[in-house]
Coordinates of C-alpha atoms and ligand atoms in Angstrom, one line a residue:
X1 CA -5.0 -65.5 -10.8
X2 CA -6.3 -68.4 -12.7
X3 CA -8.6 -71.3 -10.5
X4 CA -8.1 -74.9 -11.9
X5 CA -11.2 -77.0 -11.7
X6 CA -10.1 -79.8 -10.2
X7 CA -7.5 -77.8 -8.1
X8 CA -11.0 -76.6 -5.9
X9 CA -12.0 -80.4 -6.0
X10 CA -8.8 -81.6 -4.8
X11 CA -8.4 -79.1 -1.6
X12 CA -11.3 -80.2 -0.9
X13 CA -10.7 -83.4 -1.1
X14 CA -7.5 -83.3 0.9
X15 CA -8.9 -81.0 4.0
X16 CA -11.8 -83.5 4.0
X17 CA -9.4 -86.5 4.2
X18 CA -7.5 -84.8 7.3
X19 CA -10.5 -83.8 9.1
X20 CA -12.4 -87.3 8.4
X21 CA -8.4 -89.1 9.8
X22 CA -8.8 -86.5 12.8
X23 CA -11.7 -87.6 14.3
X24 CA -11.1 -91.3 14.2
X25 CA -10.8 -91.0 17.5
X26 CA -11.8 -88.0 20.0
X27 CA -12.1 -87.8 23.5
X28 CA -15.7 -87.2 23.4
X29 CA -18.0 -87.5 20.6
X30 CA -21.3 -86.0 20.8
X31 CA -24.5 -86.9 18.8
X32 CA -26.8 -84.3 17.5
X33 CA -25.9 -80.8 16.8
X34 CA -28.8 -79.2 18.5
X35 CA -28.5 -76.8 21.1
X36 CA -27.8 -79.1 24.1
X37 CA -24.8 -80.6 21.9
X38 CA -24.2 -77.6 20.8
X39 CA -22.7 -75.6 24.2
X40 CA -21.8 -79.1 25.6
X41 CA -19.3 -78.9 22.4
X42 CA -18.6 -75.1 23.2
X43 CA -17.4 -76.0 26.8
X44 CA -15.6 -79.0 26.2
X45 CA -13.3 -77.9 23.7
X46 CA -12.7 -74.5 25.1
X47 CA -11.5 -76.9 28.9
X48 CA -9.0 -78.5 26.1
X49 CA -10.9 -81.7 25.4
X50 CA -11.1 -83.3 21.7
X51 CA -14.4 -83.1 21.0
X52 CA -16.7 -84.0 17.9
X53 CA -20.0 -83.7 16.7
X54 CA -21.6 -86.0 14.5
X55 CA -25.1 -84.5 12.8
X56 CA -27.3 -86.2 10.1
X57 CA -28.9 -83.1 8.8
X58 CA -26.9 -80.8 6.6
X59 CA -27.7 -78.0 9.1
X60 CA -26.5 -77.5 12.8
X61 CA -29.1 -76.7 15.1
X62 CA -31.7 -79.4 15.7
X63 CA -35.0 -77.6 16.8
X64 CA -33.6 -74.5 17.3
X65 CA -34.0 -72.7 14.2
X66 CA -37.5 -73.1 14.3
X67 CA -38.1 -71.7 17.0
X68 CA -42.4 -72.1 18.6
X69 CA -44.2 -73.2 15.5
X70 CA -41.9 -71.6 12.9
X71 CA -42.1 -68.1 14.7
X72 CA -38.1 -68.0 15.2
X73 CA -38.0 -66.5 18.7
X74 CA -37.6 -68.7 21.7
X75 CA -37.9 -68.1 25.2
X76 CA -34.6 -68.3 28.1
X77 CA -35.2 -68.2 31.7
X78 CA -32.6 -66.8 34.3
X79 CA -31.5 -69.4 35.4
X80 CA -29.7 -70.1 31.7
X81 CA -29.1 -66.5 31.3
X82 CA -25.5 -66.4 32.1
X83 CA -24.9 -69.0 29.0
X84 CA -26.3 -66.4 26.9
X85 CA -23.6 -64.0 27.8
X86 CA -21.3 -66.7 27.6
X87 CA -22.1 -67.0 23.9
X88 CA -22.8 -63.8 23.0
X89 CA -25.9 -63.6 22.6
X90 CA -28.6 -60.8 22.8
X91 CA -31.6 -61.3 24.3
X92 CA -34.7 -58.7 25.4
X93 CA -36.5 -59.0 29.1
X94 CA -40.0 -59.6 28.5
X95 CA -41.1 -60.5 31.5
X96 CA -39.4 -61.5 35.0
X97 CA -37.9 -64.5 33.9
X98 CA -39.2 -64.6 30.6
X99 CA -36.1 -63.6 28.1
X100 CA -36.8 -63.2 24.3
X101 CA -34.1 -64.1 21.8
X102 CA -33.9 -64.9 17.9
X103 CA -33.6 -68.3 17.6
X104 CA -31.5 -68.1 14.3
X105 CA -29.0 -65.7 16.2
X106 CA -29.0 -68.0 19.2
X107 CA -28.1 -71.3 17.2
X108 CA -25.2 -68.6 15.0
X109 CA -23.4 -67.7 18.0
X110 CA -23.5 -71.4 20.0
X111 CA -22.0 -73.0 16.6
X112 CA -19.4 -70.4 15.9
X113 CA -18.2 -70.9 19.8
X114 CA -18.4 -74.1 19.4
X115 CA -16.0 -74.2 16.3
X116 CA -13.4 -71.4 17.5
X117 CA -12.6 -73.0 20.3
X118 CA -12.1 -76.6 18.3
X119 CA -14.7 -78.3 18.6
X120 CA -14.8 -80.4 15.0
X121 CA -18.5 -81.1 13.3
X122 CA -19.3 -83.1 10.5
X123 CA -22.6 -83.0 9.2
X124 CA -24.4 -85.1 6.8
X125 CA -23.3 -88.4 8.9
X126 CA -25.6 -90.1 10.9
X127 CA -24.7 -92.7 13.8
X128 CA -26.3 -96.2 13.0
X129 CA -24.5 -98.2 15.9
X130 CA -22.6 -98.4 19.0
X131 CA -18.6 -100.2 19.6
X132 CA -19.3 -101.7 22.9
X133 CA -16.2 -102.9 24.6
X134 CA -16.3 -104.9 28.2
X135 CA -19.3 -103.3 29.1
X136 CA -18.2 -99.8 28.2
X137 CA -19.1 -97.6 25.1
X138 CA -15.9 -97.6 22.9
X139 CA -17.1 -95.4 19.8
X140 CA -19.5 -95.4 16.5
X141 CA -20.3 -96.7 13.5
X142 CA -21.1 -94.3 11.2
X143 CA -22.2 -93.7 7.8
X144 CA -23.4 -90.8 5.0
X145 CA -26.9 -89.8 5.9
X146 CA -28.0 -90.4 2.4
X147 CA -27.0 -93.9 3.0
X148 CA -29.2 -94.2 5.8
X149 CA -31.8 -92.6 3.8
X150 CA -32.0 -94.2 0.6
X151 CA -31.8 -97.1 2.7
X152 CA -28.6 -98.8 0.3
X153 CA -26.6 -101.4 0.9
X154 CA -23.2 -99.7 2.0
X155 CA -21.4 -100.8 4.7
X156 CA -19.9 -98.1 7.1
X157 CA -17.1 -96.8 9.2
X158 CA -15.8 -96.7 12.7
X159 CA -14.3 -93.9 14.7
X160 CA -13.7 -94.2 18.7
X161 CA -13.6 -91.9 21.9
X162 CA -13.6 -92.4 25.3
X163 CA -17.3 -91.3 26.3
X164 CA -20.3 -90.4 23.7
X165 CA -22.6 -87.8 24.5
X166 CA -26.4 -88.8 23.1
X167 CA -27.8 -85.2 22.2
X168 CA -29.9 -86.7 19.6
X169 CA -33.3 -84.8 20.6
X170 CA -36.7 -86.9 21.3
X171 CA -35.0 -89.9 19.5
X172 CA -32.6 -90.5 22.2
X173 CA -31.0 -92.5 19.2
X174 CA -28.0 -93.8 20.4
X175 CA -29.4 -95.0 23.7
X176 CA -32.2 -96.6 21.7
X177 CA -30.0 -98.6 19.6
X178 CA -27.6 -99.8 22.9
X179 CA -31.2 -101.3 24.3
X180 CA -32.2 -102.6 20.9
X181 CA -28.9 -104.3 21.2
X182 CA -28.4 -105.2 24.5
X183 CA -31.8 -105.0 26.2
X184 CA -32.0 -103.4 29.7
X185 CA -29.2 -102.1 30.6
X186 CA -29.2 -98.7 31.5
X187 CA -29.0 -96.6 34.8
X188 CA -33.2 -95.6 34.5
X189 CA -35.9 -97.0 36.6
X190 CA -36.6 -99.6 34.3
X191 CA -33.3 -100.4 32.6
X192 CA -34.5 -99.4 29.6
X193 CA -35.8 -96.6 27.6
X194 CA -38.2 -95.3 29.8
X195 CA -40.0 -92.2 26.8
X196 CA -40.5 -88.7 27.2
X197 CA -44.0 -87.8 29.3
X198 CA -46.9 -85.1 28.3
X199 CA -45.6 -81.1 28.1
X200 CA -45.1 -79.5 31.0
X201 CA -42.5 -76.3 30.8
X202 CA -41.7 -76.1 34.0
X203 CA -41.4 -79.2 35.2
X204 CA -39.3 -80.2 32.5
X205 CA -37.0 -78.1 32.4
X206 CA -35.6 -78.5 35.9
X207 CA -36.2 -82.8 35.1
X208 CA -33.7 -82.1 31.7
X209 CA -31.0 -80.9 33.8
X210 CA -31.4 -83.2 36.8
X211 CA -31.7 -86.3 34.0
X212 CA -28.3 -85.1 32.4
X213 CA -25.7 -87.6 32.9
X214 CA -24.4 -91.5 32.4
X215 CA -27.1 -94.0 32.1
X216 CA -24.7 -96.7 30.8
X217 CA -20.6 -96.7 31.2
X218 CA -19.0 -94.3 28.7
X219 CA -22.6 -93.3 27.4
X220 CA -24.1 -89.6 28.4
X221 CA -27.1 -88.5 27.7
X222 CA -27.8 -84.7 27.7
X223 CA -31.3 -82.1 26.1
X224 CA -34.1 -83.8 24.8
X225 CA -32.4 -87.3 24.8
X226 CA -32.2 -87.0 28.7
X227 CA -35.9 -86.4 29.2
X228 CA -37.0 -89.2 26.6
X229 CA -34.4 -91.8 28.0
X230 CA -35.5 -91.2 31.8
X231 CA -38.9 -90.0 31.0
X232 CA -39.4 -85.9 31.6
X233 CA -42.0 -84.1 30.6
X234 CA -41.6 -82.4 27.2
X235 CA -40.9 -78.7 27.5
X236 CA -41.5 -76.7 23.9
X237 CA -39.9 -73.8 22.9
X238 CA -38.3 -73.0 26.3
X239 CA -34.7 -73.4 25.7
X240 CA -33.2 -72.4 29.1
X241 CA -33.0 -76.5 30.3
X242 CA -31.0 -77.8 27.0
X243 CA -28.6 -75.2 27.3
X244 CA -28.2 -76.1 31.0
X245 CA -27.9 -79.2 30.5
X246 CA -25.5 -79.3 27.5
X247 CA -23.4 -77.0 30.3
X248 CA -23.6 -79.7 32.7
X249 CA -22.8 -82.9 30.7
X250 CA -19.7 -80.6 29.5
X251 CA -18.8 -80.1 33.2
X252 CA -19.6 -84.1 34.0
X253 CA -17.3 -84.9 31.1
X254 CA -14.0 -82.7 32.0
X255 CA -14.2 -83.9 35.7
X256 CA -14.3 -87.9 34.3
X257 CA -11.8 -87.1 31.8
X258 CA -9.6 -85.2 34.4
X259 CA -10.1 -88.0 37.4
X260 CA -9.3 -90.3 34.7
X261 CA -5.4 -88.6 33.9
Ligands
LIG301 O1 -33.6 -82.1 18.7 P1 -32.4 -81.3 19.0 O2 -32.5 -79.8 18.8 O3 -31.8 -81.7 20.4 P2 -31.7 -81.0 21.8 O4 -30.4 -80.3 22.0 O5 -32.8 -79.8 21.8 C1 -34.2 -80.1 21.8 C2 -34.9 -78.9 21.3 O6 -34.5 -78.5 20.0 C3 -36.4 -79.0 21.3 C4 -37.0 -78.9 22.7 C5 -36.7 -77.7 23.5 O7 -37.5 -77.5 24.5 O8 -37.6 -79.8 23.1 O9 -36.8 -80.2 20.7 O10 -32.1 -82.0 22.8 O11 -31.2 -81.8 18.0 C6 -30.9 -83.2 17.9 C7 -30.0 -83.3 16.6 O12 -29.6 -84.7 16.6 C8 -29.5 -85.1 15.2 C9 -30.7 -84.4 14.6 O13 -30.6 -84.3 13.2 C10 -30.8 -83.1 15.3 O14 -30.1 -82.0 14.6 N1 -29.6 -86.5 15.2 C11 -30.6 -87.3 15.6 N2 -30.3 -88.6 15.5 C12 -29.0 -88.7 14.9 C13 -28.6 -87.3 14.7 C14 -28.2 -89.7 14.5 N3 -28.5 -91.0 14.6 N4 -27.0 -89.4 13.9 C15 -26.6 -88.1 13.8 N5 -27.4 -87.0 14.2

């Protein structure tokens, strides 16, 4: 069978168009395709909800891949372990508590969840605002990363959802550009960005679950972004804490979404 050239460019073209339409409005859009966003994603859409990942690098991921100083295995705890066999994924006991898994497996398996059960993910856009309606997150304003990073003069585009889940990583960029905004507004101890604290593993990782949640209405803040915004410790490459707490902002979500109905 022959392939037309611009027959390729135009299916293209046309499933881009749909998906791009689709996700003009969602029921949760979540910022950052690393691993917190990643099985907060997975969750959501599997409990029904429309979900939607926005990511400025062309990979999905974040600091996954990487795993501790570019040695690609990261470490789980027990607690997290039953998200692993959620997902799929192997891991190897190393030590009580101490779980071993290959990071580039790991960050496979949470992104092919993720999409199966409908989750949709556009990379290559980054966020550069925030709609804020009557006090209350409406949705995004988004444009091509290359925009952002060649720094041109392009105006961008909206899309709306009912809540937005900041999974940005140590930028915490979507709460950071509500305070730029808006100054102190946020549910933290000082209303405002309060910035991520020295490493310390353990204590970290219990502070990234506990700091998962709303800090503003319609704005959640899960991973990384939840440390820096209410200021945890740093935690390296122990990833049991950002898959906990993409778990948990997933569960926050449905039950809002559900009390909501
Ligand atoms: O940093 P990242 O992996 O977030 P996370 O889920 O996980 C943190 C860990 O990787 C690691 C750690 C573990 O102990 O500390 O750092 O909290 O992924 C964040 C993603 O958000 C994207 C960014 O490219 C990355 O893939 N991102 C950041 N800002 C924007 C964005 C933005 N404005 N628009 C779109 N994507």
């Amino acid at each position: 069978m022959y392939l037309e050239d611009t027959k390729i460019s135009k299916a293209i073209i046309d499933t881009y168009k749909d998906k791009l339409e689709d996700i003009l409005y969602s029921d949760v859009i979540i910022v950052g395709g690393g691993p917190s966003g990643l099985v907060a994603a997975a969750y959501l859409a599997e409990a029904g909800v429309k979900t939607t990942i926005i990511e400025r690098s062309l990979s999905i991921g974040g600091g996954m891949w990487g795993g501790g100083m570019m040695m690609n295995q990261i470490v789980i705890q027990e607690s997290a372990r039953s998200i692993l066999d959620d997902f799929n994924v192997n891991y190897k006991k190393y030590e009580e508590n101490y779980y071993t898994v290959d990071s580039i497996e790991c960050v496979s398996a949470l992104t092919l969840k993720a999409v199966k059960a409908g989750a949709k993910i556009l990379n290559l856009i980054s966020v550069e605002d925030v709609i804020e309606k009557d006090n209350c997150i409406a949705g995004l304003v988004i444009n091509w990363a290359a925009v952002e990073k060649t720094k041109m003069p392009i105006d961008p585009i909206m899309i709306e959802s009912k809540y937005i889940l900041d999974a940005t990583g140590h930028d915490a960029s979507i709460v950071n550009k509500l305070v730029a905004k808006q100054g102190n507004v946020l549910n933290t101890e000082n209303g405002s960005f309060v910035g991520e604290k020295t490493m310390w593993a353990d204590r970290g990782e219990d502070q990234v679950v506990k700091n998962t949640g709303e800090v503003y209405p319609g704005l959640y803040v899960s991973g990384m972004a939840a440390n820096a915004t209410l200021g945890g410790q740093r935690m390296g490459p122990v990833f049991g804490g950002m898959l906990l707490s993409g778990q948990k902002a997933a569960k926050q979500l449905i039950e809002k979404l559900h009390a909501a109905k």
